[in-house]
mmCIF file of C-alpha atoms in Angstrom:
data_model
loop_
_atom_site.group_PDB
_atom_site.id
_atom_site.type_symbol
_atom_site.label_atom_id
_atom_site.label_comp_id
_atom_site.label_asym_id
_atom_site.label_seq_id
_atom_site.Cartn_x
_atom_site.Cartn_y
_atom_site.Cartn_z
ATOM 1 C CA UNK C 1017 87.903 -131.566 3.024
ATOM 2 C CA UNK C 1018 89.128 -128.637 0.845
ATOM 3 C CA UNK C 1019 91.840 -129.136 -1.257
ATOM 4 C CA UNK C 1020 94.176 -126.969 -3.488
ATOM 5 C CA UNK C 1021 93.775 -128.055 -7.119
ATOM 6 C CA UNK C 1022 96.588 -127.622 -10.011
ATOM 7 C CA UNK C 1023 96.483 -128.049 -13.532
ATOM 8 C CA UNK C 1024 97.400 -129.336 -15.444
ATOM 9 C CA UNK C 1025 99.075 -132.130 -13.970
ATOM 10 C CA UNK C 1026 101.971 -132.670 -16.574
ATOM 11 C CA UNK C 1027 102.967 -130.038 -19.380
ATOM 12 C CA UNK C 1028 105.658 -130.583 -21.629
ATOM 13 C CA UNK C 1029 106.908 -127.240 -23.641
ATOM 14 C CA UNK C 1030 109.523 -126.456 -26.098
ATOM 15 C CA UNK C 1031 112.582 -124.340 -24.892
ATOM 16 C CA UNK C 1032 111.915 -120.698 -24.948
ATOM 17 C CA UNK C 1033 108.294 -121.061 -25.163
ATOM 18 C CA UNK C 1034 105.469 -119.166 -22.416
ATOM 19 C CA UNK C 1035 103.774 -121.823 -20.130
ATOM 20 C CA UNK C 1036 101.033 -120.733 -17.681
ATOM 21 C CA UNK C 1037 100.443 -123.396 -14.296
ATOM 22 C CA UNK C 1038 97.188 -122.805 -12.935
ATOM 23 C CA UNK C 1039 96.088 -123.687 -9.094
ATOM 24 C CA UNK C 1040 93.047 -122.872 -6.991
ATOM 25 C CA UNK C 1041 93.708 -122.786 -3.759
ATOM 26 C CA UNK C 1042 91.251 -123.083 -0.817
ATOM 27 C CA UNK C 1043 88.590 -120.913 -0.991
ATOM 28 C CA UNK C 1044 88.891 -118.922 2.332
ATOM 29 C CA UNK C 1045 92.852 -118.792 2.718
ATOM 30 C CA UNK C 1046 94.472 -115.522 2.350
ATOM 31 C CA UNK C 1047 98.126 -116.224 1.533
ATOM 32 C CA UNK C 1048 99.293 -118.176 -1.835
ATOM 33 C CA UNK C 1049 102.998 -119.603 -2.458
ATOM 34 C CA UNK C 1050 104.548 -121.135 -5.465
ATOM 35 C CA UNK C 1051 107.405 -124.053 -4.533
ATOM 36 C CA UNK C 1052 108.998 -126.147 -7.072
ATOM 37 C CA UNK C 1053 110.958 -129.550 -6.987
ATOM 38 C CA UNK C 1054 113.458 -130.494 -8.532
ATOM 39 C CA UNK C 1055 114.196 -134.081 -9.259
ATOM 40 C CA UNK C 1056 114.712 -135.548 -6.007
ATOM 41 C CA UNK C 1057 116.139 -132.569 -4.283
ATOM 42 C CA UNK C 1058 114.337 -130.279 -2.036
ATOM 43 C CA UNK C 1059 111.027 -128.221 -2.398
ATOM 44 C CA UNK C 1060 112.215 -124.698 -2.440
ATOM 45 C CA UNK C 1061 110.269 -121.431 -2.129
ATOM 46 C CA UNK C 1062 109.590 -119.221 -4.994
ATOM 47 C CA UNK C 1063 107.498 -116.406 -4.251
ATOM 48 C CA UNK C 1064 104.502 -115.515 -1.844
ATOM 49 C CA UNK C 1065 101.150 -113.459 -2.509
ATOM 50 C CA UNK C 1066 99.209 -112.072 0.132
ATOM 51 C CA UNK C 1067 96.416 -109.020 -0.915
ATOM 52 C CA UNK C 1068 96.767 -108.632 -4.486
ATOM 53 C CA UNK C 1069 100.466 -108.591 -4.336
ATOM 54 C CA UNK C 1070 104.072 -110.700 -4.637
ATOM 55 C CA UNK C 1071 104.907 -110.263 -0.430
ATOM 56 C CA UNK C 1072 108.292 -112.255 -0.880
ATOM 57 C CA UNK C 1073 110.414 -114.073 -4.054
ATOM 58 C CA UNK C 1074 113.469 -116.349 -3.870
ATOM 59 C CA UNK C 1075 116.663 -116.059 -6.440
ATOM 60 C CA UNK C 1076 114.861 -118.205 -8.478
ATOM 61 C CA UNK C 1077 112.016 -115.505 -9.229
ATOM 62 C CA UNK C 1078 113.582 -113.785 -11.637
ATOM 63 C CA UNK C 1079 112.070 -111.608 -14.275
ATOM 64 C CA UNK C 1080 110.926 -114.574 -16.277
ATOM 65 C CA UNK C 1081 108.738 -115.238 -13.662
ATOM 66 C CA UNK C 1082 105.270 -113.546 -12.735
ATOM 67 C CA UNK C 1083 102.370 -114.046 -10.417
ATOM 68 C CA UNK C 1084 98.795 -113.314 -10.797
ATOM 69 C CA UNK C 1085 95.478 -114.064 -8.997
ATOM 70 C CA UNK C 1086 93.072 -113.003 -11.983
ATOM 71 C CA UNK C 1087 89.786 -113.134 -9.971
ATOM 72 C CA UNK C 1088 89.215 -114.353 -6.581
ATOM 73 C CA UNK C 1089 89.525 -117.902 -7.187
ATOM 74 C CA UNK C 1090 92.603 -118.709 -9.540
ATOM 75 C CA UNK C 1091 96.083 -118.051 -8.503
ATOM 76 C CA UNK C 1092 99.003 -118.814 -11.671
ATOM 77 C CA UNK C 1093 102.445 -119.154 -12.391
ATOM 78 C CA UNK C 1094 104.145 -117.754 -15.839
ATOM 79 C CA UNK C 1095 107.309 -118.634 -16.974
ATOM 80 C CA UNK C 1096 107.965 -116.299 -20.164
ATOM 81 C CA UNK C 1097 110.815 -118.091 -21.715
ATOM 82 C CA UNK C 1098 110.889 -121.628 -20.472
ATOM 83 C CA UNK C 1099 114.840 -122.721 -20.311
ATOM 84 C CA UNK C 1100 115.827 -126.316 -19.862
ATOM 85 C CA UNK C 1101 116.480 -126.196 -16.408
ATOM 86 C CA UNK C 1102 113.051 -124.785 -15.329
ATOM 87 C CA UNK C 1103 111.816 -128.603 -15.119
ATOM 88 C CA UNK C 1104 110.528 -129.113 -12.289
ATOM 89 C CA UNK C 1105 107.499 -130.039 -10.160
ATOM 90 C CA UNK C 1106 105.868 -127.161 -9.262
ATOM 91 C CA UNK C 1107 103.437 -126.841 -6.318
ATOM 92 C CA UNK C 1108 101.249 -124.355 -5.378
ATOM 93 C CA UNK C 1109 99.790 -123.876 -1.591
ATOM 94 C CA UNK C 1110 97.570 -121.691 0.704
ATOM 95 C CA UNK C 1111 97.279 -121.189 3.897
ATOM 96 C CA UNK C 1112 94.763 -118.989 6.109
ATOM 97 C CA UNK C 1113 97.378 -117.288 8.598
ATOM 98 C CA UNK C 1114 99.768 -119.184 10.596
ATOM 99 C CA UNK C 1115 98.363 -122.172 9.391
ATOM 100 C CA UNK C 1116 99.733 -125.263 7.714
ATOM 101 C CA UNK C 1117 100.665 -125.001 4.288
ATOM 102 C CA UNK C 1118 98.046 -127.300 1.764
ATOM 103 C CA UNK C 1119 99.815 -128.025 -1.073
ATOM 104 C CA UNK C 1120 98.500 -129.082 -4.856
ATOM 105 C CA UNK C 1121 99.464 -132.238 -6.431
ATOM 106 C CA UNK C 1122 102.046 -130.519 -8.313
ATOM 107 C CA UNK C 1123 102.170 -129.935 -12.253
ATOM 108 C CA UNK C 1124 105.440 -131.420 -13.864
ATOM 109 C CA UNK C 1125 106.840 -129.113 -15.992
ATOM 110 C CA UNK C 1126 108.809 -130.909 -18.480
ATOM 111 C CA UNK C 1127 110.704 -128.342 -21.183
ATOM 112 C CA UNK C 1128 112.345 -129.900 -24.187
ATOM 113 C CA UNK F 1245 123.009 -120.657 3.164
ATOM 114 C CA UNK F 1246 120.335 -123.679 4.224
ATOM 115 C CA UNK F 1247 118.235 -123.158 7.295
ATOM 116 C CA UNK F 1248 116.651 -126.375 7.488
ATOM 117 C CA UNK F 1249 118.535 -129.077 7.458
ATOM 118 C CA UNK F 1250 117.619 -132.939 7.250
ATOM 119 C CA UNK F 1251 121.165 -134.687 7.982
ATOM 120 C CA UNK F 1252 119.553 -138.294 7.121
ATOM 121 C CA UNK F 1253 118.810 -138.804 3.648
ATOM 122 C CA UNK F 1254 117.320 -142.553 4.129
ATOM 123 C CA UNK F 1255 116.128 -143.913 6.750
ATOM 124 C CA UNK F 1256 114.829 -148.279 7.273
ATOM 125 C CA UNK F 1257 112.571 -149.348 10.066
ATOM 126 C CA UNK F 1258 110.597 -152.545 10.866
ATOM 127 C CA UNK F 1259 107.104 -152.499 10.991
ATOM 128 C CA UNK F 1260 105.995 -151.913 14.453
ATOM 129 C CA UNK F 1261 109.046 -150.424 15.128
ATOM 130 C CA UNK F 1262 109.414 -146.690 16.737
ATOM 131 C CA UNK F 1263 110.902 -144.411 13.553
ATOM 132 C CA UNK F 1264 112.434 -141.349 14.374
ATOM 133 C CA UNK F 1265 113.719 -138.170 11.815
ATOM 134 C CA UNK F 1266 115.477 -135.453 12.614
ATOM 135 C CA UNK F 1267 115.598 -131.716 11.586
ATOM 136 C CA UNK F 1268 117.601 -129.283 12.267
ATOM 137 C CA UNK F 1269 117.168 -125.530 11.883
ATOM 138 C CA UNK F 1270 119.424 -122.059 12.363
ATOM 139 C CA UNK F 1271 117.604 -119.247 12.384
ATOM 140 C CA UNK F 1272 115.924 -118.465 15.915
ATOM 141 C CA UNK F 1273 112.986 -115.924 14.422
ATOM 142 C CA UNK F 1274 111.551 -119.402 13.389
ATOM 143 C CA UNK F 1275 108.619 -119.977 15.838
ATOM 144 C CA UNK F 1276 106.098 -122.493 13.997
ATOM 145 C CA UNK F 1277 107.466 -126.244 12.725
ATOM 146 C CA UNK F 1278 105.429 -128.468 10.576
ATOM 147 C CA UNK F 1279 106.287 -132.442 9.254
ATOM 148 C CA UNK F 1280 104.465 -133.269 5.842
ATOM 149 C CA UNK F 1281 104.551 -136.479 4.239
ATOM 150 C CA UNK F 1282 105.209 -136.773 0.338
ATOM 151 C CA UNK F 1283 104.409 -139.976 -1.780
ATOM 152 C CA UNK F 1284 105.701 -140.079 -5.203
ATOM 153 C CA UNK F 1285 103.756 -137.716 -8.017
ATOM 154 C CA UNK F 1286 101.518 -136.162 -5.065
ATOM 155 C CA UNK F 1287 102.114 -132.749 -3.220
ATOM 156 C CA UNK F 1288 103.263 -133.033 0.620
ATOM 157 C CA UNK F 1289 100.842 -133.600 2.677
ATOM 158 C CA UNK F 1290 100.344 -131.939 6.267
ATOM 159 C CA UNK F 1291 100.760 -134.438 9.018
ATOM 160 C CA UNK F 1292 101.251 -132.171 12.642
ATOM 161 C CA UNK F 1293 102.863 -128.840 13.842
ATOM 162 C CA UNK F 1294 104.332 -127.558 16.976
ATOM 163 C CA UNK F 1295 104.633 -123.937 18.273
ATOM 164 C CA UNK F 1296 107.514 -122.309 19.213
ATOM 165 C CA UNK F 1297 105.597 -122.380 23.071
ATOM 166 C CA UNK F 1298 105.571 -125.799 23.289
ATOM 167 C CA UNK F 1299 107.847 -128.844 23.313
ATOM 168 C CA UNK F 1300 105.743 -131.645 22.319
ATOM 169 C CA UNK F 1301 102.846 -132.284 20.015
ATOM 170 C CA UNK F 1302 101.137 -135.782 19.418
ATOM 171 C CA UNK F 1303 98.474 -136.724 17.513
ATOM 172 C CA UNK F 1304 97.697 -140.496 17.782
ATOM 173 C CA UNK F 1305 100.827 -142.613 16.514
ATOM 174 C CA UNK F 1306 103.069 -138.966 15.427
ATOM 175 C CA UNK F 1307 104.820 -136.990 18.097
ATOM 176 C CA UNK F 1308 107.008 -134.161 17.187
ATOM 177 C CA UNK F 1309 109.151 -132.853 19.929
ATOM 178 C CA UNK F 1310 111.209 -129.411 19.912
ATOM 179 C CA UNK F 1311 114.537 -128.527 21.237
ATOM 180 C CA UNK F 1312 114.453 -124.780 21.066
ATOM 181 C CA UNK F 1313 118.003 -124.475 22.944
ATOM 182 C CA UNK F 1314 119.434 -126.916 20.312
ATOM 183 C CA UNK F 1315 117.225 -125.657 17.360
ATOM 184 C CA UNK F 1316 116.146 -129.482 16.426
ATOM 185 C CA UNK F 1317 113.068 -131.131 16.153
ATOM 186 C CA UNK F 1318 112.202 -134.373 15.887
ATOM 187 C CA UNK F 1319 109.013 -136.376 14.453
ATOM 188 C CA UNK F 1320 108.764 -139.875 15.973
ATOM 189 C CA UNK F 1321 106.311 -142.315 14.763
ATOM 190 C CA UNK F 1322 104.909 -145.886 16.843
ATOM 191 C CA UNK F 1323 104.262 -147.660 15.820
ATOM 192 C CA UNK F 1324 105.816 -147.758 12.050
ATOM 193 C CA UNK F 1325 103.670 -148.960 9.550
ATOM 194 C CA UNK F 1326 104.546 -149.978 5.429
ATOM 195 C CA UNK F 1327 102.254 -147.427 4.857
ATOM 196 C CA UNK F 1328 104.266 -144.749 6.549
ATOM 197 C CA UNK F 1329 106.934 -145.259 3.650
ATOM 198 C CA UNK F 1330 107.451 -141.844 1.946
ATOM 199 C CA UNK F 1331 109.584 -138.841 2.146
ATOM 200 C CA UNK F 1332 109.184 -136.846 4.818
ATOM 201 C CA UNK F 1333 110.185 -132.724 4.938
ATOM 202 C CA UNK F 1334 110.494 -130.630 8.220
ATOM 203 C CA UNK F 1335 109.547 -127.140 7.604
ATOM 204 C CA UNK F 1336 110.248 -124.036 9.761
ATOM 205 C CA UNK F 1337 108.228 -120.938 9.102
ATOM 206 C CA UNK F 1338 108.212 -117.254 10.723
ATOM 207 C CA UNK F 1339 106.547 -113.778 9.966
ATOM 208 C CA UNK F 1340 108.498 -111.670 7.718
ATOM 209 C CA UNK F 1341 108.461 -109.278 5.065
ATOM 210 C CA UNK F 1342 104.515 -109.114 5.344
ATOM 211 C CA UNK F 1343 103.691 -112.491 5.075
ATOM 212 C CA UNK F 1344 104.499 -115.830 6.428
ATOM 213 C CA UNK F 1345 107.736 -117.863 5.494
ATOM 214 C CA UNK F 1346 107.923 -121.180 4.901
ATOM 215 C CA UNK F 1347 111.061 -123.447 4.388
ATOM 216 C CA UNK F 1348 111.904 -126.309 3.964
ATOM 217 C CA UNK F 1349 114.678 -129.112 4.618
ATOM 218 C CA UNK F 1350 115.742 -131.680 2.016
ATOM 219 C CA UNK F 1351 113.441 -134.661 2.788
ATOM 220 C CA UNK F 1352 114.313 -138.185 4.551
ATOM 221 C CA UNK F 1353 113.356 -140.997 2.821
ATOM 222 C CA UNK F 1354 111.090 -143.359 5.251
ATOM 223 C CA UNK F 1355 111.413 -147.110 4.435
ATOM 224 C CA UNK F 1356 109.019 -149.149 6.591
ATOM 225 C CA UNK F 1357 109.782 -152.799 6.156
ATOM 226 C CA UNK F 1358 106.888 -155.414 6.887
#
C-alpha cells in the first residue's frame, strides 16, 4: 500500500538555525498538509497546499514558516529561525479529495 | 476556540470488552468524520470514516456512529483487544477556502487490559 514518507525521522538544531523537513506524499494525491504535535497535546493544522499553492495556514504559520513542493514528488517544511518552542513532531499528509488523510511517521524536531 | 473536542482523556477496558470514545464537534459546515489510531513515535493511522449522509459506519470489529442533531460521534470497538491500546483522535473535516479542512480533537488514550 502507498505510504507518505518523511525524513528525516529525528533532527536536532541549534536555536535560530534554518531546518528543512522533507515528506513525499502519495504519488497520485492532490492536496498536502503540514500538522505538528506537541508533546502529548493535540495534532494541530498548519497549513494546506493544493495546485502549486499554500490554500489555508493556522496562527502558527507565521512568516518563519514556508511551503514548497520543488518537483512533483517532494513536498517540505522550512522553519527559518528555529525558536525553542518549535519542537515538535511534525507530520506531513495527503489526501486525493475528500479522502482520508495518510499521514508520515512524523520527524521530531528537537531545537536546542 | 476548539471545534473538536475529546472530553475523555483516558480511557481502561478489558479485553473482550465493548470500548467506546466520544467526540464532540461545533461547527455544522463539518460533513466528513474520520477516527485514526496513533501508537507512540508513528503518525496516526486511518482506521474508518462516516459521511455527513449517514449515521453509522462499520467495518468488522469498529463502528462509528453520528449524531448530527447533537454534533457527536462516537467510535465503538468489540470486541477490545491489547492491541487496540493507543491514542485515538476524531477528526472533522469540511470544504473551505479552496481546499479541504481537517481538524482535529485532543486524543483519548485507549488502555486495553488483557
Amino acid at each position: 500500500e502507498p505510504e507518505v514518507t518523511q525524513t528525516p525521522s529525528h533532527q536536532v538544531t541549534q536555536m535560530g538555525q534554518e531546518v528543512i523537513l522533507r515528506c513525499v506524499p502519495i504519488s497520485n494525491h492532490l492536496y498536502f498538509y503540514w500538522y505538528r504535535q506537541i508533546l502529548g497535546q493535540k495534532v494541530e493544522f498548519l497549513v494546506s497546499f493544493y495546485n502549486n499553492e499554500i490554500s489555508e495556514k493556522s496562527e502558527i504559520f507565521d512568516d518563519q514558516f514556508s511551503v514548497e513542493r520543488p518537483d512533483g514528488s517532494n513536498f517540505t517544511l522550512k522553519i527559518r529561525s528555529t525558536k525553542l518552542e518549535d519542537s515538535a513532531m511534525y507530520f506531513c499528509a495527503s489526501s486525493f479529495t475528500d479522502s482520508p488523510l495518510h499521514f508520515g511517521n512524523g520527524t521530531r524536531l528537537t531545537v536546542t | 476556540d476548539q471545534q473538536v473536542k475529546q472530553n475523555s482523556p483516558s480511557l481502561s477496558v478489558q479485553e473482550g470488552r465493548i470500548s467506546i470514545l466520544n467526540c464532540d464537534y461545533t461547527n455544522s459546515m463539518f460533513d466528513y468524520f474520520l477516527w485514526y489510531k496513533k501508537y507512540p513515535a508513528e503518525g496516526p493511522t486511518f482506521l474508518i470514516s462516516i459521511s455527513s449522509i449517514k449515521d453509522k459506519n462499520e467495518d468488522g470489529r469498529f463502528t462509528v456512529f453520528l449524531n448530527k442533531s447533537a454534533k457527536h460521534l462516537s467510535l465503538h470497538i468489540v470486541p477490545s483487544q491489547p492491541g487496540d491500546s493507543a491514542v485515538y483522535f476524531c477528526a472533522a473535516s469540511a470544504w473551505a477556502s479552496g481546499t479541504y479542512k481537517y481538524i482535529f480533537g485532543t486524543g483519548t488514550r485507549l488502555k486495553v487490559l488483557a
